[in-house]
Coordinates of C-alpha atoms and ligand atoms in Angstrom, one line a residue:
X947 CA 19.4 16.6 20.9
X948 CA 19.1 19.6 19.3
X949 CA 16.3 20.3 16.3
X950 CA 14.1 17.2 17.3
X951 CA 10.7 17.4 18.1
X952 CA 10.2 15.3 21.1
X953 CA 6.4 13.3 21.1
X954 CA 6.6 11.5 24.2
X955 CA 3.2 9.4 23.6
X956 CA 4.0 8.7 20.5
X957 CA 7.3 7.4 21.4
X958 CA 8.1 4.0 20.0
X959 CA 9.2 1.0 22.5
X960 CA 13.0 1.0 22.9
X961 CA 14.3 -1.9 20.6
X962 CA 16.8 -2.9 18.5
X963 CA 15.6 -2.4 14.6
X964 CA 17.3 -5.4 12.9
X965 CA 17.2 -5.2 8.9
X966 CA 17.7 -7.5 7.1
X967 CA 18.6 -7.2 3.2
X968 CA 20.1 -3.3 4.7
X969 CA 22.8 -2.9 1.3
X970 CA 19.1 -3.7 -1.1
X971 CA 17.2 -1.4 -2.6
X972 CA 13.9 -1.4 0.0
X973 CA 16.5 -0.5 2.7
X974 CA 17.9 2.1 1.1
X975 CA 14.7 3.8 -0.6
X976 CA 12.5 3.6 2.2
X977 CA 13.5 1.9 5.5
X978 CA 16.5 4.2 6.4
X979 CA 14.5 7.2 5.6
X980 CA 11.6 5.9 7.4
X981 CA 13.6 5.6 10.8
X982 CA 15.2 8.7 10.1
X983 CA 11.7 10.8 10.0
X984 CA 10.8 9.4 13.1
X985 CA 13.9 10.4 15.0
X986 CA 13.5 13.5 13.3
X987 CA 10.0 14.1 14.8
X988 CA 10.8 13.0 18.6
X989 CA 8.7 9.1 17.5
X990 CA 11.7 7.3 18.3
X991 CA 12.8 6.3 21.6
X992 CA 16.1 7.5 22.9
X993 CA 16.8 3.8 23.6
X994 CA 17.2 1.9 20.3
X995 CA 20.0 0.9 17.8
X996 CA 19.7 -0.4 14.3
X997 CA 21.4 -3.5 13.3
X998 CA 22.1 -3.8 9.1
X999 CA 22.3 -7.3 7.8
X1000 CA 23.5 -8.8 4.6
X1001 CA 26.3 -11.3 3.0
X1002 CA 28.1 -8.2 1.8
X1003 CA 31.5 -7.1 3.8
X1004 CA 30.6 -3.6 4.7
X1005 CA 32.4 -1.9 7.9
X1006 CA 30.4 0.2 10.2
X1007 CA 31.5 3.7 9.0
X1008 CA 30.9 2.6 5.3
X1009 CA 27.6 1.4 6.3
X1010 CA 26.7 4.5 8.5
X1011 CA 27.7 6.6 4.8
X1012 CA 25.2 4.3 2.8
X1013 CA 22.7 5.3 5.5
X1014 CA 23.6 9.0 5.0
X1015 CA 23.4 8.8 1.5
X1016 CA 20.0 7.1 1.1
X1017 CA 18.4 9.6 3.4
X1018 CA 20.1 12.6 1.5
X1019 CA 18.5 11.0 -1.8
X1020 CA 15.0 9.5 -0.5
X1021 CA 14.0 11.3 2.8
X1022 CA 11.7 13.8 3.7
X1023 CA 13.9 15.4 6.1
X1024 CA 17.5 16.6 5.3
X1025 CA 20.2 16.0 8.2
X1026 CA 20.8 20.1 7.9
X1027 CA 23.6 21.1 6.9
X1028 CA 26.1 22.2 9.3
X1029 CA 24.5 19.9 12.0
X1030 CA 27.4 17.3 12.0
X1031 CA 26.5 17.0 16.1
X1032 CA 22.9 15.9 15.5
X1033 CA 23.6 13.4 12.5
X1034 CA 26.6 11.8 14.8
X1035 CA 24.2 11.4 17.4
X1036 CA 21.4 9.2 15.2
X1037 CA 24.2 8.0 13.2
X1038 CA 26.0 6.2 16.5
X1039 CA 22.8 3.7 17.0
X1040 CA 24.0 2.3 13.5
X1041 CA 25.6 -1.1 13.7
X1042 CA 26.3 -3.4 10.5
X1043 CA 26.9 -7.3 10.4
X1044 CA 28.0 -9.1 7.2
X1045 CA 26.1 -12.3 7.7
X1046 CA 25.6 -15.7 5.7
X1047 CA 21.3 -16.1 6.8
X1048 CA 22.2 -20.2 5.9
X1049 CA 24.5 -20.1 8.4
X1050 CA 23.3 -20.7 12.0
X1051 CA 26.8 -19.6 14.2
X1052 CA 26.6 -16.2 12.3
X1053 CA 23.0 -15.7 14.3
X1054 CA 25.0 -16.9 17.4
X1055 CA 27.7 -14.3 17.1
X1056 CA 24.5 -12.3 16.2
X1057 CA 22.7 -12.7 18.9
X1058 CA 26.3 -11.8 21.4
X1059 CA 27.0 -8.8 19.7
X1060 CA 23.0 -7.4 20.2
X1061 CA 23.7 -7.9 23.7
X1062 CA 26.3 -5.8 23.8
X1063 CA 24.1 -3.3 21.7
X1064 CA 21.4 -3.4 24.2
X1065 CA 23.5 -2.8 27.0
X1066 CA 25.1 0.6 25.0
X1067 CA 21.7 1.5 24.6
X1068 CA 19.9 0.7 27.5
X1069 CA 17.7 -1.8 25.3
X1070 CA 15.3 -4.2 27.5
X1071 CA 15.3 -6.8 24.9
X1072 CA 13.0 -5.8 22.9
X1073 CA 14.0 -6.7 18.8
X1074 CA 11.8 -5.6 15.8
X1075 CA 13.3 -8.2 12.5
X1076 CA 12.6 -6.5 9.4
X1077 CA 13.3 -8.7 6.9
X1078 CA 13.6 -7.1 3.7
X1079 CA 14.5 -10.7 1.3
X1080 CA 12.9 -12.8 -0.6
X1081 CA 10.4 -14.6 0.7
X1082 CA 12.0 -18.2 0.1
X1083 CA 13.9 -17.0 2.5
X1084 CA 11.5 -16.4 5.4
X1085 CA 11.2 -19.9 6.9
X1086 CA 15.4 -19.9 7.2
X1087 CA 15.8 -16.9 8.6
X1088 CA 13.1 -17.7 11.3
X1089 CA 13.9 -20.8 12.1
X1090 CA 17.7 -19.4 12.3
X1091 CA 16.7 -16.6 14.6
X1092 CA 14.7 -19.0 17.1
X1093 CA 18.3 -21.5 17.1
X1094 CA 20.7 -18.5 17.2
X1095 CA 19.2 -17.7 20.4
X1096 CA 17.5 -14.2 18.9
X1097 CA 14.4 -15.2 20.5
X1098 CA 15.3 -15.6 24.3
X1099 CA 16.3 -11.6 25.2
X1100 CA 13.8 -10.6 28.0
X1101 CA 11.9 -7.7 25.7
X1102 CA 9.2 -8.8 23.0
X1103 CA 10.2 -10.5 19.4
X1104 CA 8.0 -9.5 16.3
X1105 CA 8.4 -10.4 13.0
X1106 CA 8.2 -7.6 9.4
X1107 CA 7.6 -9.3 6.5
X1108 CA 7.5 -8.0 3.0
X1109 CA 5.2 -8.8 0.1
X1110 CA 4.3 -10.8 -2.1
X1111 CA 3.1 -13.5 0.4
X1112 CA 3.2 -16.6 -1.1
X1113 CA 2.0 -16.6 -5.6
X1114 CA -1.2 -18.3 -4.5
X1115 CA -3.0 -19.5 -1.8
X1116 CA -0.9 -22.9 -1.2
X1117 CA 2.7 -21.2 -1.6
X1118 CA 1.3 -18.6 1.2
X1119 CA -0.1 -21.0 3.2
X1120 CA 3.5 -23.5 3.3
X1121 CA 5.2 -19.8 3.7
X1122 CA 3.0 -19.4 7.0
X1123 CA 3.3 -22.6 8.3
X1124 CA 7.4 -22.0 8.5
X1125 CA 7.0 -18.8 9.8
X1126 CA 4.8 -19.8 12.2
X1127 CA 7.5 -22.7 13.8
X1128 CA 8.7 -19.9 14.9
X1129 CA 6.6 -16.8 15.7
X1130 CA 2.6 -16.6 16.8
X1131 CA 0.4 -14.7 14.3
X1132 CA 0.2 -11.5 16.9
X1133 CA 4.5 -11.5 16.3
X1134 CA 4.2 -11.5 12.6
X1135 CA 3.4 -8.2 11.0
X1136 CA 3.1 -8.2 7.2
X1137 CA 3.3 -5.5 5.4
X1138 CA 1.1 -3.9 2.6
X1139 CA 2.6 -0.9 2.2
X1140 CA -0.5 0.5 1.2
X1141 CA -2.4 0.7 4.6
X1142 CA 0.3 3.1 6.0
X1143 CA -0.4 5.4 3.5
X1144 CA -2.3 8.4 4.8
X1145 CA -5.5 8.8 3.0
X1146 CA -6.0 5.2 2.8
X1147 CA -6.2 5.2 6.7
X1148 CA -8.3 8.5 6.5
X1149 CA -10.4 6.4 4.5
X1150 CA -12.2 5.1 7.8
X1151 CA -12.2 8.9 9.3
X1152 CA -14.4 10.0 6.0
X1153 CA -16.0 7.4 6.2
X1154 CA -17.1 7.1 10.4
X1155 CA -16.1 10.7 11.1
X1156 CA -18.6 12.4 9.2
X1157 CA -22.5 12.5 9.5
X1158 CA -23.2 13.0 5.8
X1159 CA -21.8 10.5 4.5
X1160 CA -21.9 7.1 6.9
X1161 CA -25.6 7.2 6.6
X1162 CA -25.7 6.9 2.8
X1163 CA -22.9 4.6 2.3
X1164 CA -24.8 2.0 1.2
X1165 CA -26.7 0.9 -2.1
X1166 CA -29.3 2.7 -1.5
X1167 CA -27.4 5.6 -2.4
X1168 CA -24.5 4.6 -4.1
X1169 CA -24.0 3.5 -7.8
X1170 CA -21.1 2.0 -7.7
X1171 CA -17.3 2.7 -6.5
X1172 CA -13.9 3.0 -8.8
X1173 CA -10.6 2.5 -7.3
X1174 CA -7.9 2.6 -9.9
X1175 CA -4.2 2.0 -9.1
X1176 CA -2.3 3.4 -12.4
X1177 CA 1.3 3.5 -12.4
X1178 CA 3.3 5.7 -15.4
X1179 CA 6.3 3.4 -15.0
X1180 CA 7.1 0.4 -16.5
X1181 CA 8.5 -3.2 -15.0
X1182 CA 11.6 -1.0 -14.3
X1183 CA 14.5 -3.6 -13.0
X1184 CA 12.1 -6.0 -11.5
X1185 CA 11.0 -8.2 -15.1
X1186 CA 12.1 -11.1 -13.5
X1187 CA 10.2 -10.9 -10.2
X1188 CA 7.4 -9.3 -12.8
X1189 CA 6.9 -11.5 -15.5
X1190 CA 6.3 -14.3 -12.5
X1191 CA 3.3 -12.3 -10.8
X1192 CA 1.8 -9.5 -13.1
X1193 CA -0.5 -7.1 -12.3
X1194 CA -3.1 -9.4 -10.4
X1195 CA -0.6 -10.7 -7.6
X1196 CA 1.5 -7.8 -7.7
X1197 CA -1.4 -5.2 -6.9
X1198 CA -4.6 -7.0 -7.1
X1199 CA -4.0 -9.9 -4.2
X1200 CA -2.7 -7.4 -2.0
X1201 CA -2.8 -3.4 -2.5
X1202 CA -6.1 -3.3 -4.4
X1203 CA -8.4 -5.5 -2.2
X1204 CA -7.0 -3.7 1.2
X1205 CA -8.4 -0.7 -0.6
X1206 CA -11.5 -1.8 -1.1
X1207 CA -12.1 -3.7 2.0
X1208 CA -11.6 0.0 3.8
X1209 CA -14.1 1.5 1.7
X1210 CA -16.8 -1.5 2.2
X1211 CA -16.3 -2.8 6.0
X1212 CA -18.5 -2.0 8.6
X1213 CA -17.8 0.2 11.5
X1214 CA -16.0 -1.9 13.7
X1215 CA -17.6 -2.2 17.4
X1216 CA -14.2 -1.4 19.5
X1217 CA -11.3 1.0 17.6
X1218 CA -9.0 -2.3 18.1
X1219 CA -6.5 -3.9 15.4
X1220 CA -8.7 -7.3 15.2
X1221 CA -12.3 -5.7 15.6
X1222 CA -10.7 -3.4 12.7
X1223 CA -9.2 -6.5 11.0
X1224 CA -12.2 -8.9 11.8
X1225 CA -14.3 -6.3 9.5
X1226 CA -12.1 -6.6 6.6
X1227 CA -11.9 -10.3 6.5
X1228 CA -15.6 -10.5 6.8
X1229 CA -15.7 -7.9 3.6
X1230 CA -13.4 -10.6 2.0
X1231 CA -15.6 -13.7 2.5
X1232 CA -18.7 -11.6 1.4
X1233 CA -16.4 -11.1 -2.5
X1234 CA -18.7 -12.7 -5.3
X1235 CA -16.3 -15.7 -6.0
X1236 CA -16.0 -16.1 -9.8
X1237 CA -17.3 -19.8 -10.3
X1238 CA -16.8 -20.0 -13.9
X1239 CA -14.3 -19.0 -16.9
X1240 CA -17.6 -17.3 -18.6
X1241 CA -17.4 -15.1 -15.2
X1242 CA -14.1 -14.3 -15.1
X1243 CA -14.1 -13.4 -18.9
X1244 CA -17.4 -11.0 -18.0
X1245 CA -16.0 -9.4 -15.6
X1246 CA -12.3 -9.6 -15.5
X1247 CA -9.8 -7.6 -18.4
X1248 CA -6.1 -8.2 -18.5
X1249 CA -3.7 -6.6 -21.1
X1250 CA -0.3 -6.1 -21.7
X1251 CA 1.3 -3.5 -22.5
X1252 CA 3.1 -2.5 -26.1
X1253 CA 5.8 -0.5 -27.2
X1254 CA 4.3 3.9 -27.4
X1255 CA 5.1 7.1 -27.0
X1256 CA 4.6 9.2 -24.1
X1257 CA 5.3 13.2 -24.5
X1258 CA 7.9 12.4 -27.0
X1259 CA 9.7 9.9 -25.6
X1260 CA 9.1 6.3 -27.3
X1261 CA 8.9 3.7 -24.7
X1262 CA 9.4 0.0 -25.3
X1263 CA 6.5 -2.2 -24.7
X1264 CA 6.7 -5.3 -21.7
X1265 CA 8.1 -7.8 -24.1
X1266 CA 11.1 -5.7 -24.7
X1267 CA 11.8 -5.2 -21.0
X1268 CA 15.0 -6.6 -19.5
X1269 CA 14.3 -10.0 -17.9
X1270 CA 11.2 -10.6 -19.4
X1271 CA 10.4 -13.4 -21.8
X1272 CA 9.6 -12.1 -25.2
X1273 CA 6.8 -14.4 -25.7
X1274 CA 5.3 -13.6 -22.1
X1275 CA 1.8 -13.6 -21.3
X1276 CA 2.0 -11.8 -18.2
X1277 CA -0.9 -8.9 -17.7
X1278 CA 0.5 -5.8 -16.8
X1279 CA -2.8 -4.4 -16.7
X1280 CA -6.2 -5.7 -15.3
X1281 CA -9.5 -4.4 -14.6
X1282 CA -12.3 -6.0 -13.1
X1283 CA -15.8 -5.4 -11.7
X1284 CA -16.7 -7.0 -8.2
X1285 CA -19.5 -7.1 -6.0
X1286 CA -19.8 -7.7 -2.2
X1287 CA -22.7 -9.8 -1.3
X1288 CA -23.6 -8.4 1.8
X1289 CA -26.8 -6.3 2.8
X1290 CA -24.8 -2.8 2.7
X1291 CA -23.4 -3.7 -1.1
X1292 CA -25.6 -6.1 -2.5
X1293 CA -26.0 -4.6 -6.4
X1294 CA -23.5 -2.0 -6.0
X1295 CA -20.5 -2.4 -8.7
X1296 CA -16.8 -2.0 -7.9
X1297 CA -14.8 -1.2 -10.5
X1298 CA -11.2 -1.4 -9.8
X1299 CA -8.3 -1.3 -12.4
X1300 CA -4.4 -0.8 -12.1
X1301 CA -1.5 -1.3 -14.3
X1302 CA 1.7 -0.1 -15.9
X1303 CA 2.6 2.5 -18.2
X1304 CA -0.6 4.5 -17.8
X1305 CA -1.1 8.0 -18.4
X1306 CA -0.8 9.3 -15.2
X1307 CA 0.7 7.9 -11.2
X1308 CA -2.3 7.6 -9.3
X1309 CA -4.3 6.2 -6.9
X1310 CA -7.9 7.3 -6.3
X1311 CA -11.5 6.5 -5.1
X1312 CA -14.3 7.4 -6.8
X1313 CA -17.8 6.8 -5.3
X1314 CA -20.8 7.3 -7.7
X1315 CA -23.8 8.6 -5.6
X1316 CA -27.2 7.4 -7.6
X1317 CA -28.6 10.2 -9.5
X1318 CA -31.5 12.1 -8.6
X1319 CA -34.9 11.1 -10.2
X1320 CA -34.5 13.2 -13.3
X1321 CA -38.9 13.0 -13.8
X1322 CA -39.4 15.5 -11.1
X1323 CA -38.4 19.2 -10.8
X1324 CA -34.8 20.3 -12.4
X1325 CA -33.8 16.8 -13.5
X1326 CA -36.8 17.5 -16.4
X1327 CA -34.7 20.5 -17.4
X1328 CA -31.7 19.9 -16.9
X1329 CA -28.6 16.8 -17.1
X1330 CA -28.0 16.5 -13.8
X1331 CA -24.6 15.2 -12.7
X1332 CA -24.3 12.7 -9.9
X1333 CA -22.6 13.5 -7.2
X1334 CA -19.1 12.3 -6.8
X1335 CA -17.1 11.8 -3.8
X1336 CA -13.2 11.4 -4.6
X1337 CA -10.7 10.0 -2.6
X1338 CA -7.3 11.1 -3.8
X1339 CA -4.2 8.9 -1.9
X1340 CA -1.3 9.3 -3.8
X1341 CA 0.9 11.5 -5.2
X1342 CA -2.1 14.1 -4.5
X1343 CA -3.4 13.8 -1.3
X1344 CA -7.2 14.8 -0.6
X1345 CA -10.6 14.6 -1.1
X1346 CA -13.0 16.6 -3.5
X1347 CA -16.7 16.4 -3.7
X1348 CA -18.8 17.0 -6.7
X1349 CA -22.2 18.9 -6.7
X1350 CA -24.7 20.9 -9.0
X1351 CA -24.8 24.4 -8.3
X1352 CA -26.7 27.3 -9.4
X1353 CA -24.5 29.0 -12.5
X1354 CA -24.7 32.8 -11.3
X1355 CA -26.2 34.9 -12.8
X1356 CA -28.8 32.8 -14.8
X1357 CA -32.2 32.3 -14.3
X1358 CA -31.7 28.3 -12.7
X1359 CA -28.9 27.0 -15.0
X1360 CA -26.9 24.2 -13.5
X1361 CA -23.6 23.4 -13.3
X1362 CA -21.1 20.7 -11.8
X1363 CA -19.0 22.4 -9.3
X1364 CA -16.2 20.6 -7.2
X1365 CA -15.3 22.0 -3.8
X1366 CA -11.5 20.3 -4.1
X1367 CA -9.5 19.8 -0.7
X1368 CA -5.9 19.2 -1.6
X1369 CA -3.9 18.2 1.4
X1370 CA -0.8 17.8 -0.3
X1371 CA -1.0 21.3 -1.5
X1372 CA -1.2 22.9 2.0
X1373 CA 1.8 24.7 3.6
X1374 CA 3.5 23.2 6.5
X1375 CA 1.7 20.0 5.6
X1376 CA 4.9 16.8 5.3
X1377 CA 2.5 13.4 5.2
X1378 CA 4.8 11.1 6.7
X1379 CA 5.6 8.2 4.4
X1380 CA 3.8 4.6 4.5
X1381 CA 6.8 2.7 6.0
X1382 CA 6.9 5.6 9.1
X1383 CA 3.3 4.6 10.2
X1384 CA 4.3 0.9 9.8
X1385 CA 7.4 0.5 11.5
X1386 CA 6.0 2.8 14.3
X1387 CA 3.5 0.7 14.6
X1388 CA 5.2 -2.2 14.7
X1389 CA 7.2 -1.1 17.6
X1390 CA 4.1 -0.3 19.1
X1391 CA 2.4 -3.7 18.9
X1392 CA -0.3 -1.9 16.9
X1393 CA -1.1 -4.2 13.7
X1394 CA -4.3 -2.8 12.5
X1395 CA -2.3 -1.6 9.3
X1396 CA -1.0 -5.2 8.8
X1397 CA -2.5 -7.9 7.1
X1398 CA -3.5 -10.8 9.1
X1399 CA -3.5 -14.4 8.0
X1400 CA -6.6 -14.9 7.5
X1401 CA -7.0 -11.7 5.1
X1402 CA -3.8 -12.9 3.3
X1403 CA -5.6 -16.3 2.5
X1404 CA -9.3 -15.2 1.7
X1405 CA -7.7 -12.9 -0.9
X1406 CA -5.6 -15.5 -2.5
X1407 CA -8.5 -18.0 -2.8
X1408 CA -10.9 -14.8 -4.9
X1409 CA -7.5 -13.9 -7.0
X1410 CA -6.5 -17.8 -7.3
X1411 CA -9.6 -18.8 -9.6
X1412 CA -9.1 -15.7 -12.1
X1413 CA -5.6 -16.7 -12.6
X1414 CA -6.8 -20.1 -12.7
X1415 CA -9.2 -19.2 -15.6
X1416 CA -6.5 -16.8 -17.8
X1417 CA -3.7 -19.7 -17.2
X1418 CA -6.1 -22.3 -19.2
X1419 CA -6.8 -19.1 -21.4
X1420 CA -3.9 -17.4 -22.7
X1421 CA -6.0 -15.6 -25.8
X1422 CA -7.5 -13.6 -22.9
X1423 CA -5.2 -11.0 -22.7
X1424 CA -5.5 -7.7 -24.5
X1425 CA -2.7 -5.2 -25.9
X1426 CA -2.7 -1.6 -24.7
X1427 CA -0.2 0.8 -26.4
X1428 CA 2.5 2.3 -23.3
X1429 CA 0.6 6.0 -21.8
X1430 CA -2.6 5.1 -22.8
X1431 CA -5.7 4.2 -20.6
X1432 CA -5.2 -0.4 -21.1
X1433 CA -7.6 -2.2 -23.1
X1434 CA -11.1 -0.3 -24.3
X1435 CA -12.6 -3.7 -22.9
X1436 CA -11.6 -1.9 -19.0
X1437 CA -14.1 0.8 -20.6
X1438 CA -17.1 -1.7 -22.3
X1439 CA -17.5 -3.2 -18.4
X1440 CA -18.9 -0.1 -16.9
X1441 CA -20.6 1.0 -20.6
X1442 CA -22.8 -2.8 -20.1
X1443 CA -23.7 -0.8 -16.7
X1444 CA -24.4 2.5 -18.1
X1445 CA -21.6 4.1 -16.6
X1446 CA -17.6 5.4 -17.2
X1447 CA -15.0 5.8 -15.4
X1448 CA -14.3 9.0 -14.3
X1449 CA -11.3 11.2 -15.1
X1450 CA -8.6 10.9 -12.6
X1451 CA -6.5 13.2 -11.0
X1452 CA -4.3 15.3 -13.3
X1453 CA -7.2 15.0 -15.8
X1454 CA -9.8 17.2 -14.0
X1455 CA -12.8 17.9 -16.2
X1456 CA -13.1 21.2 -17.6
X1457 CA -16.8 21.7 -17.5
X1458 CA -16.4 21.5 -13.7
X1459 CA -16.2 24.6 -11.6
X1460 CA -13.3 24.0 -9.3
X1461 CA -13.5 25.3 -5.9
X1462 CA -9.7 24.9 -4.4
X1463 CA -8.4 25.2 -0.8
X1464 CA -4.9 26.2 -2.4
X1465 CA -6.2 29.2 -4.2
X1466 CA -6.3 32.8 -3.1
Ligands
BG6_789 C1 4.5 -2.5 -5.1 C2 4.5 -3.2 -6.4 O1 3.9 -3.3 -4.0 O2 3.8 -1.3 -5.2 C3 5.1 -2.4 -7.5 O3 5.3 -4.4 -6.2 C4 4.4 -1.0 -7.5 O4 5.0 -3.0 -8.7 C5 4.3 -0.4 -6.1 O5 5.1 -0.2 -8.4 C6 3.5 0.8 -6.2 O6 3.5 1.5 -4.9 P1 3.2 3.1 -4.8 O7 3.3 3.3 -3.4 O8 4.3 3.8 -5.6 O9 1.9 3.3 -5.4

């Protein structure tokens, strides 16, 4: 197998990949890639075939091209050119089957022709369903998969679900109970794309890994944390899904509070998936529930977005989108500030925000150190800066950490200096992509980047009262004009507290000293 880079340990179980939804858009962008990447870098087993799954007629050669043609667009790697050999070789564990998921004989004939996979490649019966769908459809396919017969090969049977799970607690919770007809909560690995992303996971190295900084993560020496989420694009093709969720169940449910329950767990006492996962929930359950609407309006903001112009280009505001109801009241945007009532966080603020049509893609942890007494020595001379740990996950990868230096050449003047490490600018340096980790891990049995049920539901039950609160309170939303920062009320929540949010990547401060590991 020529040009692979064999891992041995890391080595996924020989299995047969089944996806689900393989002609839509998830399969295409990210799940062929994904599989291709880890064959690329020796992760895959020589023993496993993929199985594509949808209504559409498609025969195997035509489906092996879409394969080839979403990794040319989307993938990391390139199948190099020249090296026909080595792309007929990954592309032979391709198999397609045009199926109708209402149907159960097609998962019979299913089920038949994956035996005949399995015996090709050597496959003990082990199967990995991915099932890239809506999630109305969940309970079907399940239930389809156990009476097809999917479910009785010798090997182990788990479960990938997509988001969103469930639009609040009781649509999750009937989603769970079908799903769990069929598999036990150890099979069923749901997804938040978010916890295979690098530096969210290096979160917990930073964090545990490194003397000066586990010891004052707390409120004694923290001010308070900002995680914002902000996205350039619009609603893109996905109004209708959109205009049904916003910004709160598409982000906030799911993508934000995983963030934050990295950053505020505690050390978990064995490196296992439900030690790891019995921290988060418990960071969950410690979330100040917002009891009453006068809560939720001090401490929640959600806006809209209108029509503006970015670098030139006018863009249309959410209204105008395609599928979305021109009299919506959908937030595209929300910000709010939390607190976790527990001993480590009690009093420390954390402000999170994401939403659509912002200035810049990014995703980014601030943490706030508390400043140093400014009565005693150089804080009665000078303003000093706190110190600021940044956590950059995406695009940019790295972290940067903001102190007061001497200015040279001056008698004791001070200035902010940032010594900025940039991962994603080092050479040689390809992050693998979230949906690598996951489906690795998945074949692995390793679900400590999956969400669990119980996380799933405590998070629904803190989002489910703030949509309760703006449902009986449409008036609550703001406007915020397209490439702008949201509503100036985002920016009045920190002011009450006497602080701001800080500038985000791609808007470094300029009275900062930067200090880059990509320079010279
Ligand atoms: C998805 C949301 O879960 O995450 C999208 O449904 C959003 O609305 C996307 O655009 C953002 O993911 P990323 O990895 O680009 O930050």
């Amino acid at each position: 197998m020529a040009n692979i880079q064999k891992v041995e340990t890391m080595q996924a179980s020989s299995a047969v990949f089944f996806i689900f939804g393989a002609t839509g858009d998830l399969a295409r962008r990210k799940l062929f890639p994904a599989i291709y990447s880890l064959y690329r870098e020796g992760k895959l087993s020589d023993h496993f075939a993929v199985i594509g799954l949808a209504r559409r007629q498609r025969t195997r050669e035509e489906f092996r091209e879409d394969v080839l043609s979403s990794i040319k667009e989307f993938c990391r790697y390139k199948p190099g050119d020249g090296k026909q050999e080595e792309w007929d070789e990954f592309a032979r564990h391709f198999e397609y089957k045009s199926l109708d998921i209402h149907q159960v004989d097609g998962f019979r004939e299913l089920n038949a022709f994956t035996e005949e996979v399995e015996h090709e490649f050597s496959i003990p019966g082990n199967r990995l369903f991915y099932l890239a769908l809506a999630p109305e459809l969940f309970g079907n396919v399940s239930s389809h998969l156990k009476e097809g017969g999917l479910l009785e090969s010798a090997g182990w049977h788990r479960l990938i679900i997509e988001k969103p799970f469930g639009y609040d607690l009781g649509s999750a919770e009937q989603l769970n109970e079908q799903i769990r007809e069929v598999f036990r909560e150890e099979e069923i690995y749901r997804i938040d794309h978010y916890l295979g992303k690098e530096m969210v996971q290096n979160i917990e190295v930073i964090r545990f890994g490194n003397a000066f900084f586990e010891p004052l993560w707390n409120n004694k020496h923290i001010s308070n944390i900002q995680i914002t989420l902000g996205e350039t694009v619009g609603v893109e093709e996905r109004g209708g899904y959109y205009d049904q969720a916003g910004a709160l169940r598409d982000m906030g449910q799911n993508h934000m509070l995983q963030m934050l329950t990295m950053i505020a767990m505690e050390p978990p006492s064995r490196l296992v998936p439900e030690d790891i996962r019995d921290e988060k929930v418990k960071v969950l359950r410690s979330l100040r529930p917002f009891v009453s609407s006068e809560d939720v309006s001090a401490n929640v903001v959600r806006g809209q977005y209108t029509e503006g112009d970015v670098k030139g280009v006018h863009l249309p505001g959410y209204r105008q989108e395609d599928k979305v109801d021109p009299g919506s009241n959908t937030e595209t945007y929300f910000a709010a500030r939390v607190f976790v009532d527990n001993f480590r966080w009690a009093g420390v603020p954390f402000y999170i925000r994401t939403g659509k049509r912002l200035p810049v893609k990014t995703t980014e942890v601030v943490v706030e150190f508390k400043s140093m007494p400014n009565n005693v020595y150089l804080g009665q001379k000078y303003k000093l800066e706190p110190n600021l740990l940044v956590i950059r996950v995406n695009p940019m990868e790295g972290i940067y950490i903001k102190i007061n230096a001497k200015k040279p050449g001056t008698d004791s003047e001070i200035e902010p200096l940032a010594m900025d490490f940039c991962q994603s600018c080092m050479i040689g340096i390809n992050s693998p992509e979230a949906y690598e980790r996951l489906i690795h891990d998945a074949a692995e049995g390793d679900s400590t980047y999956f969400t669990r049920w119980d996380e799933v539901a405590t998070a629904w039950s803190f989002v489910d009262r703030i949509a309760a609160v703006w449902q009986e309170q449409p008036e609550s939303l703001s406007y915020y004009p397209a490439g702008s920062w949201g509503p100036s009320a985002a920016d009045n929540l920190l002011e009450q507290d006497g602080h701001h949010w800080w500038p985000v990547n791609g808007q470094d401060e300029d009275n900062v000293i930067w200090i880059k590991n990509n320079e010279g």
